Short mmCIF file of C-alpha atoms and ligand atoms in Angstrom, two decimals:
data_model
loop_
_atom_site.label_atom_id
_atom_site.label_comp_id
_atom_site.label_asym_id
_atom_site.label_seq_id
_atom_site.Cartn_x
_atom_site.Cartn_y
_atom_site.Cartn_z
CA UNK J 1 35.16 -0.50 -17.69
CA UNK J 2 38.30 -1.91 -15.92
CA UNK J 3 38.31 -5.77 -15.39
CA UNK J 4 37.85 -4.83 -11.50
CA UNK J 5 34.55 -3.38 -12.22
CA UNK J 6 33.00 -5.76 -14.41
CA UNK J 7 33.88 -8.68 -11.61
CA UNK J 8 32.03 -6.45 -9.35
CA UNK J 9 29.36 -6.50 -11.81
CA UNK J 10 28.89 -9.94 -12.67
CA UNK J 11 29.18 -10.97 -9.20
CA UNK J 12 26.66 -8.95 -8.25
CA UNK J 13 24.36 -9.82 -11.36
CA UNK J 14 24.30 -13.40 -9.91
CA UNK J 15 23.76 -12.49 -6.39
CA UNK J 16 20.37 -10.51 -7.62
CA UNK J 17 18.48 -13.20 -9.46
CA UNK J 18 16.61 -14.35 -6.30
CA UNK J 19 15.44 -11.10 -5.04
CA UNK J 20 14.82 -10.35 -8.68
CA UNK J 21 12.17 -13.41 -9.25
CA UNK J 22 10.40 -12.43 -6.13
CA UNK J 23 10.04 -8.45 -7.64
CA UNK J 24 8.57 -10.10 -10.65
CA UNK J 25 6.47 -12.30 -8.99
CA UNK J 26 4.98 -8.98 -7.26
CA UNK J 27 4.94 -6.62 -10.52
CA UNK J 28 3.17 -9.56 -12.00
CA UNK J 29 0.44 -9.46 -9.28
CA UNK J 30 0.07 -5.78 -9.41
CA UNK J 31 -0.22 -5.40 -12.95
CA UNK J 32 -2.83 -8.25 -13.06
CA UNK J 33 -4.65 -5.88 -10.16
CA UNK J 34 -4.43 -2.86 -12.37
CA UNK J 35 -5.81 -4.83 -15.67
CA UNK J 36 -8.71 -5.72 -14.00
CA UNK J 37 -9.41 -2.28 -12.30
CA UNK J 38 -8.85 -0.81 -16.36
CA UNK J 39 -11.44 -4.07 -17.46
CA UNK J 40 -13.52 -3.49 -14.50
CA UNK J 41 -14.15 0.19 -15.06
CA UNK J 42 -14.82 -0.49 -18.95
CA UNK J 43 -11.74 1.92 -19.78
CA UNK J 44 -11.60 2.87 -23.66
CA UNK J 45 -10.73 5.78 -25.60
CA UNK J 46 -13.19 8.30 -24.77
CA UNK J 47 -11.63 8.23 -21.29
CA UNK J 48 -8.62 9.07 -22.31
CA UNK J 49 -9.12 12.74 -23.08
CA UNK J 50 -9.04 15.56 -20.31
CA UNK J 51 -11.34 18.67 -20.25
CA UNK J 52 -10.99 22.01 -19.88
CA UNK J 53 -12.47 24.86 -18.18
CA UNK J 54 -14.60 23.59 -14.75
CA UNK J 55 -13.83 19.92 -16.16
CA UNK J 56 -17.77 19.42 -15.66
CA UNK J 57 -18.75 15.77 -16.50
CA UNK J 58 -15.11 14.72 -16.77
CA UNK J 59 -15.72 11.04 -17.32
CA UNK J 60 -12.24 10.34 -18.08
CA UNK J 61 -11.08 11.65 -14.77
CA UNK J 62 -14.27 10.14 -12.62
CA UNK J 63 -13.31 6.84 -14.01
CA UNK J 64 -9.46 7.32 -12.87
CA UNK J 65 -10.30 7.49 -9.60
CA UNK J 66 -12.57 4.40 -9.46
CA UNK J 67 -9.44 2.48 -11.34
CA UNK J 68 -7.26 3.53 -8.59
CA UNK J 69 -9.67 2.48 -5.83
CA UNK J 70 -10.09 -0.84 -7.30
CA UNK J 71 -6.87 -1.10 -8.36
CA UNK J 72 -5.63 -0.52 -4.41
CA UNK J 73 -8.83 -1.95 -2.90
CA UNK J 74 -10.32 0.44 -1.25
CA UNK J 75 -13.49 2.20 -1.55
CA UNK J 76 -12.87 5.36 -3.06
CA UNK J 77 -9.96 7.44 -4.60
CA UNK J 78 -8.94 11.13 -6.02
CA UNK J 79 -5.97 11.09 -8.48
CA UNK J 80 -5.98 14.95 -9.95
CA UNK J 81 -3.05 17.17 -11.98
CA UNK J 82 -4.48 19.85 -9.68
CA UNK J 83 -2.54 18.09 -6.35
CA UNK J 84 1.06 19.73 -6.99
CA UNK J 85 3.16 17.34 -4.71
CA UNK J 86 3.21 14.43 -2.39
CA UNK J 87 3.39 17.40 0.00
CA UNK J 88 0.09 18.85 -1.31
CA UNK J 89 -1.66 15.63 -0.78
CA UNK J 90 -0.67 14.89 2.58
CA UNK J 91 -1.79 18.47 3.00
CA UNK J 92 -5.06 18.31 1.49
CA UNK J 93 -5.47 15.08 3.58
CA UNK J 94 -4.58 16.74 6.81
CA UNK J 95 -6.63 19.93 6.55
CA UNK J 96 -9.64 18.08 5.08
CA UNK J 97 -10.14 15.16 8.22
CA UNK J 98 -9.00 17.48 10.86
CA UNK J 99 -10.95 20.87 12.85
CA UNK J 100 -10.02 23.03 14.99
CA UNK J 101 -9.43 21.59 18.60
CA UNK J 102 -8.58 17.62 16.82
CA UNK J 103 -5.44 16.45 17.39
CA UNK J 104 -3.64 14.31 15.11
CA UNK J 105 -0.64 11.70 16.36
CA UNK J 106 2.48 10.84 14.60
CA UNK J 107 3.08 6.69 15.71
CA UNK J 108 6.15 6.89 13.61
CA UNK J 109 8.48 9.64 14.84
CA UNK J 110 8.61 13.28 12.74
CA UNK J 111 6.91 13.34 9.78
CA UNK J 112 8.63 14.11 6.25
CA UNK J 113 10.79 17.11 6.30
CA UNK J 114 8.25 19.05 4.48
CA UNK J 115 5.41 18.59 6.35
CA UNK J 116 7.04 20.60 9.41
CA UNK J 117 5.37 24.05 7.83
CA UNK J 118 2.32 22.10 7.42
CA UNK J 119 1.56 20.93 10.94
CA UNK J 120 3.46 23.87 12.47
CA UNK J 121 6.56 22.42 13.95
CA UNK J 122 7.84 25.24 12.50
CA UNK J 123 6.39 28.24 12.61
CA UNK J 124 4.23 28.45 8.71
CA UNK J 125 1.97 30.28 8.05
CA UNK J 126 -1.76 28.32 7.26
CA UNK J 127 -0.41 25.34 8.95
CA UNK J 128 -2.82 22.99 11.21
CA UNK J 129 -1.43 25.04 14.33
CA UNK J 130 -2.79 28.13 13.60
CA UNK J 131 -5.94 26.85 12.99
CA UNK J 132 -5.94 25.29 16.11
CA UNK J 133 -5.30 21.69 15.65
CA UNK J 134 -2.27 19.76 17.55
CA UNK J 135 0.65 17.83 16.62
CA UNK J 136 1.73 14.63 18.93
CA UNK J 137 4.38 12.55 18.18
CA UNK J 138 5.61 9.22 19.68
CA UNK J 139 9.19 8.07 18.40
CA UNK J 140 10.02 5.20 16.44
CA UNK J 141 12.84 3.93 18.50
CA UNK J 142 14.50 1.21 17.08
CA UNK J 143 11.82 1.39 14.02
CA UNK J 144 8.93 -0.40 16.35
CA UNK J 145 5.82 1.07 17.60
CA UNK J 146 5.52 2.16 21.22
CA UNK J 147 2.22 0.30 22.04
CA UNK J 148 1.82 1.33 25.46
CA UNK J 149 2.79 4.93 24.63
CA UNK J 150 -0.39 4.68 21.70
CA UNK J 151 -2.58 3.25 24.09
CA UNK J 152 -2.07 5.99 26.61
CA UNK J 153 -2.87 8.81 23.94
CA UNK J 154 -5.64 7.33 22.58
CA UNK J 155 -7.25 7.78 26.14
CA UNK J 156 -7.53 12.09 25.00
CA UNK J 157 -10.21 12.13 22.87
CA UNK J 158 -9.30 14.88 21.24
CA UNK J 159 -6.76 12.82 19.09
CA UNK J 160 -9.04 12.55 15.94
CA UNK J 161 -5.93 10.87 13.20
CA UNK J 162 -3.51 8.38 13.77
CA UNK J 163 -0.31 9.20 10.73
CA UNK J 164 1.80 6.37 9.60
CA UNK J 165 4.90 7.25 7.73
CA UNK J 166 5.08 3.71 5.52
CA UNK J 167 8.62 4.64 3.71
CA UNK J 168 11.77 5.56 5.79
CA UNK J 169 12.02 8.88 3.87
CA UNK J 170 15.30 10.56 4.54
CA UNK J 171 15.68 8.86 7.68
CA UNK J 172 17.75 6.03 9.66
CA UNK J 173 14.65 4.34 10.12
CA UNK J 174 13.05 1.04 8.79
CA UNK J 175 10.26 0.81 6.09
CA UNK J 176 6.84 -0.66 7.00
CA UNK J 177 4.93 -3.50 5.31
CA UNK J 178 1.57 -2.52 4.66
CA UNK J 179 0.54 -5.81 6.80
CA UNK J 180 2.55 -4.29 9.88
CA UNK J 181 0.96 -0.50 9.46
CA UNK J 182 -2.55 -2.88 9.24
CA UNK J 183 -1.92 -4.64 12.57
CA UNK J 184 -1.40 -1.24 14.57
CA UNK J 185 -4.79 -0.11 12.70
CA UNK J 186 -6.45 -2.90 14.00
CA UNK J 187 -4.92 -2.44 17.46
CA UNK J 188 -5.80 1.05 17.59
CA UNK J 189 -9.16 0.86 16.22
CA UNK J 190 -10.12 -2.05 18.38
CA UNK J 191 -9.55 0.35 21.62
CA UNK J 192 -10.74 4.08 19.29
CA UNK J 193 -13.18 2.90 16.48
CA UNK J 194 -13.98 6.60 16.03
CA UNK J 195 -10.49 7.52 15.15
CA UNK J 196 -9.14 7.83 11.55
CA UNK J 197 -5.50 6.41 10.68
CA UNK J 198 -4.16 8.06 7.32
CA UNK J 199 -0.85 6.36 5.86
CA UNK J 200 2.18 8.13 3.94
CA UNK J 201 2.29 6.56 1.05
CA UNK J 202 4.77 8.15 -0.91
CA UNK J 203 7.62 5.30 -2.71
CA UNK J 204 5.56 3.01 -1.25
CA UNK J 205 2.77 2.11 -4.14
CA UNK J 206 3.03 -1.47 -5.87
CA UNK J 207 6.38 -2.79 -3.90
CA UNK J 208 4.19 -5.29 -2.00
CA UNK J 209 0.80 -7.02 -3.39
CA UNK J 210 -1.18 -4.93 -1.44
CA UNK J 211 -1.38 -1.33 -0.39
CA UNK J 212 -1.89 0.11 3.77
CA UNK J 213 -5.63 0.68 2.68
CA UNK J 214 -5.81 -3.12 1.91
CA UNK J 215 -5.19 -3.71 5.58
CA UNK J 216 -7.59 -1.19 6.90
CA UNK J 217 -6.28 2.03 6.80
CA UNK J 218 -8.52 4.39 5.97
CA UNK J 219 -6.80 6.81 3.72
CA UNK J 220 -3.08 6.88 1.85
CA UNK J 221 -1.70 9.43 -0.18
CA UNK J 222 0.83 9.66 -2.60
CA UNK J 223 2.60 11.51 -5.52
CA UNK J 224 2.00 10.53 -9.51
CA UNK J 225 5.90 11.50 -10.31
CA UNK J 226 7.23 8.53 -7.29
CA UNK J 227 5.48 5.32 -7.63
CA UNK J 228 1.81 5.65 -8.92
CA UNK J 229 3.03 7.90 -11.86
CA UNK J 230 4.93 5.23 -13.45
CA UNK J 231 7.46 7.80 -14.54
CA UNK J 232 4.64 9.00 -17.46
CA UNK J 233 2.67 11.37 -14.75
CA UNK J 234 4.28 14.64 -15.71
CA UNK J 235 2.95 16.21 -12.30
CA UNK J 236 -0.10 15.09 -9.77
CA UNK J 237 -1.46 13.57 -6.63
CA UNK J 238 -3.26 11.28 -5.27
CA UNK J 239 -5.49 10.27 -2.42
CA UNK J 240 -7.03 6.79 -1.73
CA UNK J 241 -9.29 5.26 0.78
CA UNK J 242 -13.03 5.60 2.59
CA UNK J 243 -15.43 6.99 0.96
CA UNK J 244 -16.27 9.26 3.77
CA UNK J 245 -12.47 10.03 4.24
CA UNK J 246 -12.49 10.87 0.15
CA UNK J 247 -15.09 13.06 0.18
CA UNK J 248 -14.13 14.78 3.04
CA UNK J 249 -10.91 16.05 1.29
CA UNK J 250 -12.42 16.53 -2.09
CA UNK J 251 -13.94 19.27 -0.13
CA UNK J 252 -10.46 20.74 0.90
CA UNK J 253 -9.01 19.76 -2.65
CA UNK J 254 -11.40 22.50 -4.32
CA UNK J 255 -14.00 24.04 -2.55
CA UNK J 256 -16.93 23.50 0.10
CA UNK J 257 -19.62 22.71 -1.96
CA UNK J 258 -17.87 21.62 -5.14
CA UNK J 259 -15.88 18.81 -3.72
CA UNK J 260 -14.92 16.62 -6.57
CA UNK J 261 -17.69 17.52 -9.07
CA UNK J 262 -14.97 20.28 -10.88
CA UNK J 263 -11.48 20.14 -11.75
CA UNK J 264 -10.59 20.21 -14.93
CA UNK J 265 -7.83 17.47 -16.33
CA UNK J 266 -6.21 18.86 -19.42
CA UNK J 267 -3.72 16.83 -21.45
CA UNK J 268 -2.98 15.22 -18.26
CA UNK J 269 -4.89 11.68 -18.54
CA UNK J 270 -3.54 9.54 -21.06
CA UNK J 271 -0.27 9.68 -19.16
CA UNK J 272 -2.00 9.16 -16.03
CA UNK J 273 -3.85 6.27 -17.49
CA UNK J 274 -1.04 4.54 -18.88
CA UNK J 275 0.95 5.86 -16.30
CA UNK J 276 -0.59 3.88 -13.88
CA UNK J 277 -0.83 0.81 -16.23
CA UNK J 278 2.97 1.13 -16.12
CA UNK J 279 3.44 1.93 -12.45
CA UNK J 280 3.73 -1.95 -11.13
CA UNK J 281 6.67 -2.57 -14.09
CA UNK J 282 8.45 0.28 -13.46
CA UNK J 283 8.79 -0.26 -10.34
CA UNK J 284 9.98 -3.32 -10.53
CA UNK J 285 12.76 -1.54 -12.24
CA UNK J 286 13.68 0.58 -9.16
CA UNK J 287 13.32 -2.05 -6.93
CA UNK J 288 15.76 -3.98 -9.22
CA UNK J 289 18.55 -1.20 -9.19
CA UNK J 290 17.95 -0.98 -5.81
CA UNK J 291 18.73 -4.46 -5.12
CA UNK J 292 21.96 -4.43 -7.85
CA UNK J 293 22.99 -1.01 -6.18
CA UNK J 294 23.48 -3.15 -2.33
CA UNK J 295 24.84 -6.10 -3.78
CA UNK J 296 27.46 -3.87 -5.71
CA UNK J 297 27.80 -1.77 -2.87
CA UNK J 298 27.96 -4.36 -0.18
CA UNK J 299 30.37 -6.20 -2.50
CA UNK J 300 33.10 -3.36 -1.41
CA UNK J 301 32.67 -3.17 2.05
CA UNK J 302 30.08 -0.97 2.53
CA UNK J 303 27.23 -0.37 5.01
CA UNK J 304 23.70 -0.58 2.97
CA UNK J 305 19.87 -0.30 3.92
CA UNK J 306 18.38 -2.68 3.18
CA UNK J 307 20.28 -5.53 2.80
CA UNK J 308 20.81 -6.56 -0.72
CA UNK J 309 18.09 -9.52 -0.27
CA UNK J 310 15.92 -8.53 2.17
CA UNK J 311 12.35 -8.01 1.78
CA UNK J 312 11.61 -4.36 0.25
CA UNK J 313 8.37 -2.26 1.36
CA UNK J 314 9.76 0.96 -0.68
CA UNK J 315 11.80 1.67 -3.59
CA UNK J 316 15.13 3.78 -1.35
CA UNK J 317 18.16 2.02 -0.78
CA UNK J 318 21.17 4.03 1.33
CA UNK J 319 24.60 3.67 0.99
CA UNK J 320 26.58 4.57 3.97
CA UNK J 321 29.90 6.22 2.05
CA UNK J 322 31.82 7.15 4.55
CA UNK J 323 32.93 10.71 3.40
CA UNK J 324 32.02 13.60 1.67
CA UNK J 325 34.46 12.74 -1.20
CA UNK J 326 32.84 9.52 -1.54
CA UNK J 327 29.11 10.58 -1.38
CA UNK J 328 29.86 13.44 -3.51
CA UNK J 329 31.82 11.05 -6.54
CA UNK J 330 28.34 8.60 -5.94
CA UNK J 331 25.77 11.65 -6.59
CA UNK J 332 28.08 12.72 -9.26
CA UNK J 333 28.19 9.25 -11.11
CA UNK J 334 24.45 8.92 -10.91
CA UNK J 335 23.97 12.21 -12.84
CA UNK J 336 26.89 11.26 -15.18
CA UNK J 337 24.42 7.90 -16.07
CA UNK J 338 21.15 9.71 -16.24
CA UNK J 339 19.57 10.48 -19.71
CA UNK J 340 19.26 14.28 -19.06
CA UNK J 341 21.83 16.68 -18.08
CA UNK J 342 24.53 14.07 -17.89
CA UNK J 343 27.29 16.60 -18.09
CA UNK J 344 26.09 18.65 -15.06
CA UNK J 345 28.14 17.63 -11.91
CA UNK J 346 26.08 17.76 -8.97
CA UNK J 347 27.79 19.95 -5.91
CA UNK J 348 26.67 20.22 -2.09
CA UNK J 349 24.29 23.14 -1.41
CA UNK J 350 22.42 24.66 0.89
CA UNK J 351 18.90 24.13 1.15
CA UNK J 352 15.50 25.71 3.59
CA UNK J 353 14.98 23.64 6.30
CA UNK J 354 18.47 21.31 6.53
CA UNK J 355 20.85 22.30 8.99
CA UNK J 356 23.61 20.59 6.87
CA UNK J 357 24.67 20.83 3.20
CA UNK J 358 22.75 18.39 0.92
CA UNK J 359 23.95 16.93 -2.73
CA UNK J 360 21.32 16.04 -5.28
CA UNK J 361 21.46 13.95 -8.30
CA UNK J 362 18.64 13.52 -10.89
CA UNK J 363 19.02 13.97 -14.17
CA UNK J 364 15.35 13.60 -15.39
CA UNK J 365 12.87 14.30 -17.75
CA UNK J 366 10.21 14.96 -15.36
CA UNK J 367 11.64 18.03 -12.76
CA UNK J 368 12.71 16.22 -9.60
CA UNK J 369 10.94 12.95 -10.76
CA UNK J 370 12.57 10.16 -8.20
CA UNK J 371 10.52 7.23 -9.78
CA UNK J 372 13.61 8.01 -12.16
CA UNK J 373 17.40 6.73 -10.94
CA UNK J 374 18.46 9.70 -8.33
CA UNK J 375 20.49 10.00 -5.30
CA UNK J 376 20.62 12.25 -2.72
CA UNK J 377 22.28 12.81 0.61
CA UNK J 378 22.91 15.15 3.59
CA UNK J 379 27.17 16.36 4.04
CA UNK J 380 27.14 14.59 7.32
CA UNK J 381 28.48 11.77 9.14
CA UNK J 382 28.51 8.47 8.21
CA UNK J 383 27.49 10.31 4.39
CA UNK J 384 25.00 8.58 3.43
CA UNK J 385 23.27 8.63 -0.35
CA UNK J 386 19.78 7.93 -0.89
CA UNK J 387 19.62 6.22 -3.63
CA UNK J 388 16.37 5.83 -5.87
CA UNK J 389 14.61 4.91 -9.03
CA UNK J 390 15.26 3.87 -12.55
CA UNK J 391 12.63 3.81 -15.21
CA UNK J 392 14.45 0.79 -16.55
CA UNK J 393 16.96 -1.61 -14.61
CA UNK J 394 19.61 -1.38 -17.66
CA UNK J 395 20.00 2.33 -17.05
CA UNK J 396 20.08 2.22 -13.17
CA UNK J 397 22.52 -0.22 -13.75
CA UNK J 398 24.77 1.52 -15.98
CA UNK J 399 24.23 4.72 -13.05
CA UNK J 400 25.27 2.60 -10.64
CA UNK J 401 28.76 1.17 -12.19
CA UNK J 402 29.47 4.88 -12.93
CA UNK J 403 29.24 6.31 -9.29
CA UNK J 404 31.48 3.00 -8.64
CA UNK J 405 34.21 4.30 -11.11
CA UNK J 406 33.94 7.40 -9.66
CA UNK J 407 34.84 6.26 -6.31
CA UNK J 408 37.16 3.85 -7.10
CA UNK J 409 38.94 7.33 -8.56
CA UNK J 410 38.74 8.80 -5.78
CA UNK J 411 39.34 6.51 -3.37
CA UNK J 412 42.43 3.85 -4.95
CA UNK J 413 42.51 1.68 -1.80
CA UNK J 414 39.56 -0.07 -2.64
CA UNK J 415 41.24 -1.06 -5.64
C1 PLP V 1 8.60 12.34 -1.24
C2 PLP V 1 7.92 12.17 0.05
C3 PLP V 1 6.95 13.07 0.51
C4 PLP V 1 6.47 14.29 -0.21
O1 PLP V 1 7.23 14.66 -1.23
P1 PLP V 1 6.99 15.76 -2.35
O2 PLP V 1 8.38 16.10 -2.69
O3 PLP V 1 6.23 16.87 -1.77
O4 PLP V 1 6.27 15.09 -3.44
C5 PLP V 1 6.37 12.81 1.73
N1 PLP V 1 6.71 11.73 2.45
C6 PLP V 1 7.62 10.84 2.04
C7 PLP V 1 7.95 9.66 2.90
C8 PLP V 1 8.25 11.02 0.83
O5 PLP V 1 9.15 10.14 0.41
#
């Protein structure tokens, strides 16, 4: 490490340790939260092992679900191996609250990329249009809500679910507190009671005390290998809120009629277990890098989001680079740090549904785990890299100061 760089460093060590009290006074709320959902529930050994075959009588996996809910405080939850994606729960959540004729109503602008097959933006097959259910959205100009614009929809009665995208995604948007997503609830249920409102969850879980359900949502969803998983959840869903809205999906999750009674859990508990008893620590670990990664960042003149101490409702931070050389030596760093295929260098690629070429780092032992330190980013103006993860601060740190000598390389006038 050149002298340069470990100025950068330290200077940006010392400009963390306010932000960083404040993440450990959260993760130290959350995991308190979690303890008592594991005490609560009376978790102990037996639980711990999955079943096989219809997963009858699972108790391990029937007690998961009630740690989850009382660990988020809500009424109900599903956590199962058998939900492949984020993707596949907001799916499952979709499909099992809406019928044909429903609406539902995006308040925060599109929805994630890959949920344009699933409503039928674009033209998949099995998504919500062909079986007759609409897609509305309002945009999120300027990252607020368009009150007026809600209150005129929710005049067509048709509109049946309200979606909240909490996390910015891989958009130039702003992430929502769960208190802020809870104050539209109450806005919109106090004119629709009837109506459901159903939260994106995903990066979201443990960066604030409480969770959207907390605040009156009525169901969340999320993926075990982001923030729930605690980087232990080798694959899995989950889905938390009403019990009405819960059992409703369970129905879509397996079958009509079998709901939640079947589904079998393999070798997947324990690591969902302690996953989860992990979750609020870890992260606290990508929020951490997160914070490090702006302060560096900033440090050298460049445009981040969020700002290095600002308050942090998801675990993404973005890094405006400037150029493809730039973003391309950042994605290229991060894999250099990561445990697993450090000697693959990352190169822009086409991929379904971007218009542009995107460049992925993630060098993980869980496939495309981004609780774990990765970065990402579209080849277009002003470059940006979404930046994520770190099972441990020490290693997203060390990621970090490598994509910063690789840019320096590349780019000497910083020097
Ligand atoms: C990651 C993510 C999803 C779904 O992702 P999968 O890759 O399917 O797990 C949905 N919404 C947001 C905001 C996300 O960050």
């Amino acid at each position: 490490m050149t002298d340069k760089i470990k100025e950068i460093d330290a200077r940006a060590m010392d400009a963390c340790s306010e932000s960083f009290r404040s993440i450990d006074s959260i993760s130290h709320y959350c995991t308190e939260k979690v303890l008592n959902a594991f005490s609560e529930q009376r978790i102990s050994e037996a639980h711990l092992h999955g079943s096989t075959g219809y997963g009858y009588t699972d108790i391990g996996r029937d007690a998961l679900d009630k740690v989850y809910a009382c660990a988020f405080e809500c009424e109900d939850a599903l956590v199962r191996p058998q939900i492949i994606s984020g993707t596949h729960a907001l799916t499952i959540a979709l499909f099992g609250m809406l019928r044909p004729g429903d609406y539902m109503l995006s308040i925060t602008g599109s929805p994630y990329d890959t949920l344009y097959d699933v409503v039928g933006i674009n033209e998949g097959t099995g998504s919500l249009k062909e079986y007759g259910i609409g897609y509305i959205e309002i945009p999120f100009e300027n990252s607020e809500f368009d009150i007026e614009k809600i209150k005129e929809h929710l005049k067509n009665k048709s509109i049946k679910l309200i979606f909240i995208q909490k996390s910015k995604g891989y958009l130039n948007r702003r992430t929502l507190s769960s208190k802020e997503i809870g104050d539209i609830t109450k806005v919109i249920k106090d004119i629709r009671p009837d109506i459901y409102v159903m939260t994106d969850n995903c990066y979201g879980e443990f960066c604030e005390k409480h969770e959207p359900v907390y605040y009156g949502v009525d169901l969340m969803v999320g993926s075990l290998i982001k923030n729930a998983g605690g980087g232990l959840a080798k694959t899995g869903g989950y889905l938390a809120g009403t019990h009405e809205c819960i059992e409703r999906c369970s129905y879509r999750l397996t079958c009509p009629g079998i709901g939640r009674e079947s589904a079998a859990t393999g070798e997947y508990l324990k690591d969902f277990y302690q996953g989860f008893f992990m979750a609020p620590h870890t992260v606290a670990q990508a929020l951490k890098t997160a914070v490090y990664c702006a302060n560096v960042f900033k440090s050298i003149g460049y445009a981040v989001n969020p700002e290095p101490d600002s308050k942090r409702y998801d675990i993404i931070q973005t890094i405006a680079l400037g150029s493809p050389d730039a973003l391309i030596a950042f994605c290229q760093g991060i894999q250099q740090g990561a445990p697993i295929d450090s000697f693959a260098a990352p190169v822009p690629g086409d991929m379904a549904g971007y218009a542009d070429k995107v460049i992925m780092a993630a060098g993980t032992f869980v496939q495309g785990a981004s609780i774990e330190l990765s970065a990402d980013g579209p080849l277009r103006a002003p470059y940006t890299a979404f930046m994520q993860g770190a099972l441990t601060f020490e290693s997203g740190r060390l990621g970090i100061l490598k994509a910063l000598e690789n840019i320096f390389k590349i780019n000497g006038k910083s020097l």
